[in-house]
Amino acid sequence: MLQDNFGRRFYYLRLSVTDICNYRCNYCLPEGIGCGRSLEGENPLSVAEVGTLVRAFASLGTEKVRLTGGEPSLRKDLVPMLEAVRASDKIRRLAITTNGYRLPSQIDDWHRAGLDQVNVSIDSLDPAQFRHITGHDRLDKALAGLDRALALGVDTKVNAVLMRKYNLAELDNFLAWIRETPVTLRFIELMRTGDNHEFFASNHVSGSDIETLLLREGWEQVIRTRDAGPAREYFHEDYAGRIGLITPYGKDFCASCNRLRISAQGKLHLCLFADQGFDMREIIAAGDSDALAAHIRELIVDKTAGHQLHEGFTGATRNLAMLGG
Ligand code: SAM
């Protein structure tokens, strides 16, 4: 089992399959991906390389893989990629994070390929506000895709980044929605990245304030599994859905870290806010998962105890589309 110097074990791999996104979320990529970049991205990992990576991580104890990006559904070979992950029988859980744009047309194929969980980013339930945040009038698409995912029995979660000026006033709407909708709604505390300092300063809201409110309203905490993501989840008997809180600025957030990240070009990032990724492309491309696993074991000793977001250090991370959040 892969373990770092602080005794943390890594059951969960977040694999970016492209650093390109077609949305222009105001907190992430407000100017879009920039001119001249193709929607395929620059030399992203191939399906075979994803297979090699997943075999290596599975041999080190990884049980859950999430495909993320950029926007993973921009990859034309996403279905074979899902199948390549599923081919490792030690991977018990296969998830994807998406902006939902292609969800209605693709969720059936993803499900057939073995997808267990989908996280759809929906920062507002108001169509105009959704457009204002993302640059696209596509809330209806995300919601239609989400309904289809639920109908197929896919574990469906919604990511909403908490923002003082853009959706904090919608908290009651979100709660009313999950009274009847059986999704886990995960409120993510806005994180400061290299590119969003001013936006962060005027929009960051502490997740612990929301938590205090939930506890007062009778919400109870769900027990975590060892491959669980960073969210603390809450349930309430009057609600079909659950609430998750992701509070990277909270006390001890990094102590329970069980995740590693791979960039779309095959770099290992030991932390979302690390100073650098370790380039493993040559070993990945060679297709030898044993050699790759041995290399990852050597690199894990460099994982630090925690990020330094509190001190304003955001490492090499200009925005989360680079690595998938
Ligand atoms: N394109 C996909 C999507 O829209 O979900 C996957 C990539 S996106 C970077 C993954 C998640 O990170 C999304 O839920 C997004 O809202 C979140 N995210 C991006 N920038 C963030 C920031 N600065 N703070 C907190 N969450 C952020």
Coordinates of C-alpha atoms and ligand atoms in Angstrom, one line a residue:
M1 CA 0.0 0.0 0.0
L2 CA 1.3 3.4 -0.9
Q3 CA 1.9 5.5 2.2
D4 CA 3.6 8.8 2.8
N5 CA 5.9 10.0 5.6
F6 CA 2.9 11.1 7.6
G7 CA 1.2 7.7 7.5
R8 CA -1.4 8.8 5.0
R9 CA -2.6 6.2 2.4
F10 CA -3.7 6.9 -1.1
Y11 CA -6.9 5.1 -2.1
Y12 CA -8.0 7.8 -4.6
L13 CA -6.5 8.9 -7.9
R14 CA -7.7 12.0 -9.7
L15 CA -6.7 11.8 -13.3
S16 CA -6.9 14.9 -15.5
V17 CA -7.6 13.8 -19.1
T18 CA -7.4 17.3 -20.6
D19 CA -6.5 20.7 -19.4
I20 CA -8.9 22.3 -21.8
C21 CA -12.4 23.6 -20.7
N22 CA -15.1 25.0 -22.9
Y23 CA -16.6 27.0 -20.0
R24 CA -15.5 30.4 -18.7
C25 CA -16.4 30.2 -15.0
N26 CA -15.7 33.5 -13.3
Y27 CA -13.6 31.9 -10.5
C28 CA -11.6 29.6 -12.7
L29 CA -11.1 30.5 -16.4
P30 CA -13.0 33.8 -16.9
E31 CA -11.2 34.5 -20.2
G32 CA -11.7 30.9 -21.5
I33 CA -8.8 28.7 -22.6
G34 CA -7.2 31.4 -24.6
C35 CA -6.8 31.7 -28.4
G36 CA -5.1 29.1 -30.5
R37 CA -5.6 26.1 -28.2
S38 CA -7.3 23.1 -29.7
L39 CA -10.2 21.5 -27.8
E40 CA -8.1 18.3 -27.8
G41 CA -5.4 19.9 -25.6
E42 CA -1.7 19.5 -26.0
N43 CA -0.5 15.9 -26.2
P44 CA -2.8 14.6 -23.4
L45 CA -2.5 11.1 -22.1
S46 CA -3.7 8.4 -24.5
V47 CA -6.1 5.6 -23.6
A48 CA -3.2 3.2 -23.4
E49 CA -1.3 5.5 -21.1
V50 CA -4.3 5.9 -18.9
G51 CA -4.5 2.1 -18.7
T52 CA -0.8 1.9 -17.6
L53 CA -1.3 4.5 -15.0
V54 CA -4.4 2.9 -13.5
R55 CA -2.7 -0.5 -13.4
A56 CA 0.3 1.0 -11.5
F57 CA -1.9 2.9 -9.0
A58 CA -4.2 -0.2 -8.6
S59 CA -1.1 -2.3 -7.7
L60 CA -0.3 0.4 -5.0
G61 CA -3.8 0.1 -3.4
T62 CA -5.8 2.7 -5.3
E63 CA -9.5 1.8 -5.2
K64 CA -11.2 4.8 -6.7
V65 CA -10.4 6.8 -9.9
R66 CA -11.9 10.1 -11.0
L67 CA -11.5 11.4 -14.5
T68 CA -11.5 15.2 -14.5
G69 CA -9.9 18.1 -16.3
G70 CA -10.5 20.7 -17.9
E71 CA -13.7 19.2 -19.2
P72 CA -13.3 15.4 -19.7
S73 CA -16.2 15.2 -22.0
L74 CA -14.2 17.1 -24.6
R75 CA -12.2 14.0 -25.1
K76 CA -13.6 12.0 -28.1
D77 CA -12.1 8.8 -26.7
L78 CA -13.6 9.2 -23.2
V79 CA -15.6 6.0 -23.5
P80 CA -12.5 3.8 -24.2
M81 CA -10.8 5.7 -21.5
L82 CA -13.5 4.8 -19.0
E83 CA -13.2 1.1 -20.2
A84 CA -9.4 1.2 -19.7
V85 CA -9.9 2.2 -16.1
R86 CA -12.6 -0.3 -15.5
A87 CA -10.3 -3.1 -16.9
S88 CA -8.4 -3.0 -13.5
D89 CA -10.5 -5.1 -11.3
K90 CA -9.0 -3.5 -8.1
I91 CA -10.7 -0.2 -9.0
R92 CA -14.0 -0.4 -7.1
R93 CA -15.2 3.0 -8.0
L94 CA -15.0 5.0 -11.2
A95 CA -16.2 8.6 -11.2
I96 CA -16.1 11.6 -13.5
T97 CA -16.4 15.4 -12.8
T98 CA -18.1 17.4 -15.6
N99 CA -19.7 20.7 -16.3
G100 CA -22.7 18.7 -17.6
Y101 CA -22.6 20.1 -21.1
R102 CA -22.5 16.7 -22.8
L103 CA -24.2 14.8 -20.0
P104 CA -27.6 14.3 -21.7
S105 CA -26.1 12.9 -24.9
Q106 CA -23.3 10.8 -23.2
I107 CA -24.3 9.6 -19.8
D108 CA -25.8 6.4 -21.3
D109 CA -22.5 5.5 -22.9
W110 CA -20.5 6.3 -19.8
H111 CA -22.8 4.2 -17.7
R112 CA -22.4 1.3 -20.2
A113 CA -18.6 1.7 -19.9
G114 CA -18.9 1.2 -16.1
L115 CA -19.2 4.6 -14.6
D116 CA -20.3 4.5 -10.9
Q117 CA -20.5 8.2 -10.0
V118 CA -20.8 11.5 -11.8
N119 CA -20.2 14.9 -10.2
V120 CA -21.9 17.8 -12.1
S121 CA -20.8 21.3 -11.5
I122 CA -23.9 23.5 -11.0
D123 CA -23.0 26.7 -9.2
S124 CA -26.5 28.2 -9.5
L125 CA -30.0 26.8 -10.0
D126 CA -31.1 30.1 -11.6
P127 CA -30.5 30.0 -15.4
A128 CA -29.5 33.6 -15.7
Q129 CA -27.1 33.4 -12.8
F130 CA -25.7 30.1 -14.1
R131 CA -25.0 31.9 -17.4
H132 CA -23.4 34.8 -15.6
I133 CA -21.0 32.5 -13.7
T134 CA -20.1 30.0 -16.5
G135 CA -20.5 32.1 -19.7
H136 CA -23.0 29.6 -21.0
D137 CA -26.8 29.4 -21.0
R138 CA -26.8 25.6 -20.3
L139 CA -28.3 25.0 -16.9
D140 CA -31.1 23.0 -18.6
K141 CA -28.6 20.6 -20.2
A142 CA -26.8 20.0 -16.9
L143 CA -30.1 19.3 -15.1
A144 CA -31.4 17.0 -17.9
G145 CA -28.2 15.0 -17.8
L146 CA -28.4 14.8 -14.0
D147 CA -32.0 13.4 -14.3
R148 CA -30.8 10.8 -16.7
A149 CA -27.9 9.8 -14.5
L150 CA -30.3 9.4 -11.6
A151 CA -32.6 7.3 -13.8
L152 CA -29.7 5.0 -14.7
G153 CA -28.9 4.5 -11.1
V154 CA -25.5 6.4 -11.3
D155 CA -24.5 7.9 -8.0
T156 CA -25.0 11.6 -8.7
K157 CA -23.4 14.5 -6.9
V158 CA -23.5 18.2 -7.6
N159 CA -20.6 20.6 -7.0
A160 CA -21.4 24.2 -6.2
V161 CA -18.6 26.6 -5.4
L162 CA -19.7 29.0 -2.6
M163 CA -19.4 32.6 -3.7
R164 CA -20.5 35.6 -1.7
K165 CA -21.7 37.7 -4.6
Y166 CA -23.0 35.0 -7.0
N167 CA -24.8 32.2 -5.1
L168 CA -24.7 32.6 -1.3
A169 CA -28.2 34.1 -1.5
E170 CA -29.4 30.9 -3.2
L171 CA -28.7 28.7 -0.2
D172 CA -32.4 28.2 0.6
N173 CA -33.1 27.4 -3.1
F174 CA -30.4 24.7 -3.1
L175 CA -31.8 23.2 0.1
A176 CA -35.4 23.2 -1.2
W177 CA -34.1 21.4 -4.4
I178 CA -32.5 18.5 -2.5
R179 CA -35.6 18.0 -0.4
E180 CA -37.0 16.0 -3.3
T181 CA -33.8 15.4 -5.4
P182 CA -31.7 12.4 -4.3
V183 CA -28.3 13.9 -5.0
T184 CA -25.4 14.9 -2.8
L185 CA -24.9 18.6 -3.1
R186 CA -21.3 19.5 -2.3
F187 CA -20.6 23.1 -1.4
I188 CA -17.0 23.8 -2.1
E189 CA -15.2 26.6 -0.4
L190 CA -13.7 28.9 -3.1
M191 CA -10.0 28.3 -3.2
R192 CA -7.4 31.0 -4.0
T193 CA -5.4 30.1 -7.1
G194 CA -2.6 32.0 -8.9
D195 CA -5.1 33.7 -11.2
N196 CA -8.1 34.6 -9.0
H197 CA -6.7 36.7 -6.1
E198 CA -9.1 39.6 -6.4
F199 CA -12.1 37.3 -7.0
F200 CA -11.2 35.3 -4.0
A201 CA -10.9 38.3 -1.8
S202 CA -14.4 39.5 -2.6
N203 CA -16.1 36.1 -2.8
H204 CA -14.6 33.6 -0.3
V205 CA -17.2 32.3 2.2
S206 CA -16.2 30.0 5.0
G207 CA -17.8 26.5 4.8
S208 CA -17.8 26.2 8.6
D209 CA -20.5 29.0 8.7
I210 CA -22.7 26.7 6.5
E211 CA -21.9 23.7 8.7
T212 CA -23.0 25.6 11.9
L213 CA -26.3 26.4 10.1
L214 CA -26.8 22.7 9.1
L215 CA -26.1 21.3 12.5
R216 CA -28.6 23.8 14.0
E217 CA -31.2 22.6 11.4
G218 CA -30.8 18.9 12.5
W219 CA -28.4 17.6 9.8
E220 CA -26.2 14.8 10.9
Q221 CA -22.8 13.7 9.7
V222 CA -22.3 10.6 7.5
I223 CA -19.4 8.3 8.4
R224 CA -16.5 8.5 5.9
T225 CA -15.3 5.5 3.8
R226 CA -11.5 5.2 3.2
D227 CA -11.8 6.1 -0.4
A228 CA -14.1 9.0 0.3
G229 CA -13.4 12.4 -1.3
P230 CA -12.6 15.5 0.8
A231 CA -16.3 16.3 1.6
R232 CA -17.8 15.9 5.0
E233 CA -21.3 14.7 4.2
Y234 CA -24.5 15.3 6.1
F235 CA -28.0 13.8 5.9
H236 CA -31.4 14.8 7.2
E237 CA -34.5 12.6 7.4
D238 CA -36.7 15.2 5.7
Y239 CA -34.4 15.4 2.7
A240 CA -34.0 13.0 -0.3
G241 CA -30.5 14.5 -1.0
R242 CA -27.4 15.0 1.2
I243 CA -25.1 17.9 1.7
G244 CA -21.3 17.7 1.4
L245 CA -18.9 20.4 2.6
I246 CA -15.4 20.8 1.2
T247 CA -13.5 23.2 3.4
P248 CA -9.8 23.3 2.3
Y249 CA -9.2 26.2 4.8
G250 CA -10.6 24.1 7.7
K251 CA -8.5 22.7 10.5
D252 CA -6.8 19.4 9.7
F253 CA -8.1 19.3 6.1
C254 CA -4.8 17.8 4.9
A255 CA -4.5 15.3 7.7
S256 CA -7.1 13.0 6.0
C257 CA -5.7 13.5 2.5
N258 CA -6.1 10.2 0.6
R259 CA -5.7 11.5 -2.9
L260 CA -3.0 11.9 -5.6
R261 CA -3.3 13.7 -8.9
I262 CA -2.1 13.2 -12.4
S263 CA -2.1 16.1 -14.9
A264 CA -3.3 15.6 -18.5
Q265 CA 0.4 15.4 -19.6
G266 CA 1.3 12.7 -17.1
K267 CA 2.8 14.7 -14.2
L268 CA 2.3 13.4 -10.6
H269 CA 1.0 16.2 -8.3
L270 CA 1.4 15.3 -4.7
C271 CA -0.9 18.2 -3.7
L272 CA -3.4 20.3 -5.6
F273 CA -1.3 23.3 -4.6
A274 CA 2.2 21.8 -5.0
D275 CA 5.0 23.9 -6.5
Q276 CA 5.5 21.4 -9.3
G277 CA 4.4 18.1 -10.8
F278 CA 6.8 15.2 -11.3
D279 CA 7.0 14.4 -15.0
M280 CA 6.4 10.6 -15.4
R281 CA 5.5 10.7 -19.1
E282 CA 8.4 8.7 -20.4
I283 CA 7.8 5.8 -18.0
I284 CA 4.1 5.9 -18.6
A285 CA 4.5 5.8 -22.3
A286 CA 6.8 2.8 -22.0
G287 CA 3.8 0.9 -20.7
D288 CA 5.6 -0.8 -17.8
S289 CA 3.2 -0.4 -14.9
D290 CA 5.6 -2.2 -12.4
A291 CA 8.4 0.3 -13.2
L292 CA 5.9 3.2 -12.9
A293 CA 4.6 1.9 -9.5
A294 CA 8.2 1.7 -8.2
H295 CA 8.8 5.3 -9.4
I296 CA 5.6 6.6 -7.7
R297 CA 6.8 4.9 -4.4
E298 CA 10.0 6.9 -4.6
L299 CA 8.2 10.2 -5.3
I300 CA 5.6 9.9 -2.5
V301 CA 8.2 10.7 0.2
D302 CA 8.2 14.4 -1.0
K303 CA 4.5 14.9 -0.1
T304 CA 4.3 17.7 2.4
A305 CA 2.1 17.7 5.5
G306 CA -0.3 20.3 4.1
H307 CA -0.9 23.0 1.6
Q308 CA -0.1 26.6 2.6
L309 CA -3.3 28.2 1.2
H310 CA -3.8 30.0 4.5
E311 CA -0.5 31.8 3.9
G312 CA -1.6 32.7 0.4
F313 CA 0.7 30.2 -1.3
T314 CA -1.0 28.6 -4.3
G315 CA 2.0 26.7 -5.7
A316 CA 2.1 26.3 -9.4
T317 CA -1.7 26.2 -9.7
R318 CA -2.9 29.2 -11.7
N319 CA -6.4 27.7 -12.0
L320 CA -8.0 24.4 -11.1
A321 CA -8.8 23.6 -14.8
M322 CA -5.0 22.8 -15.1
L323 CA -5.4 19.8 -12.8
G324 CA -9.1 19.1 -12.1
G325 CA -9.6 20.4 -8.6
Ligands
SAM1 N1 -14.9 20.8 -16.1 C1 -15.3 20.0 -15.0 C2 -16.3 20.7 -14.2 O1 -16.7 21.8 -14.5 O2 -16.7 20.1 -13.1 C3 -14.1 19.4 -14.2 C4 -13.0 20.3 -13.8 S1 -13.4 21.6 -12.6 C5 -11.8 22.3 -12.4 C6 -13.6 20.6 -11.1 C7 -14.2 21.4 -10.0 O3 -13.4 22.3 -9.5 C8 -15.5 22.0 -10.4 O4 -16.6 21.6 -9.5 C9 -15.2 23.5 -10.2 O5 -16.4 24.2 -9.8 C10 -14.2 23.4 -9.1 N2 -13.3 24.6 -9.0 C11 -12.7 25.2 -10.0 N3 -12.0 26.3 -9.5 C12 -12.2 26.4 -8.2 C13 -11.8 27.2 -7.1 N4 -10.9 28.2 -7.3 N5 -12.2 26.9 -5.9 C14 -13.0 25.9 -5.6 N6 -13.4 25.0 -6.6 C15 -13.1 25.3 -7.8

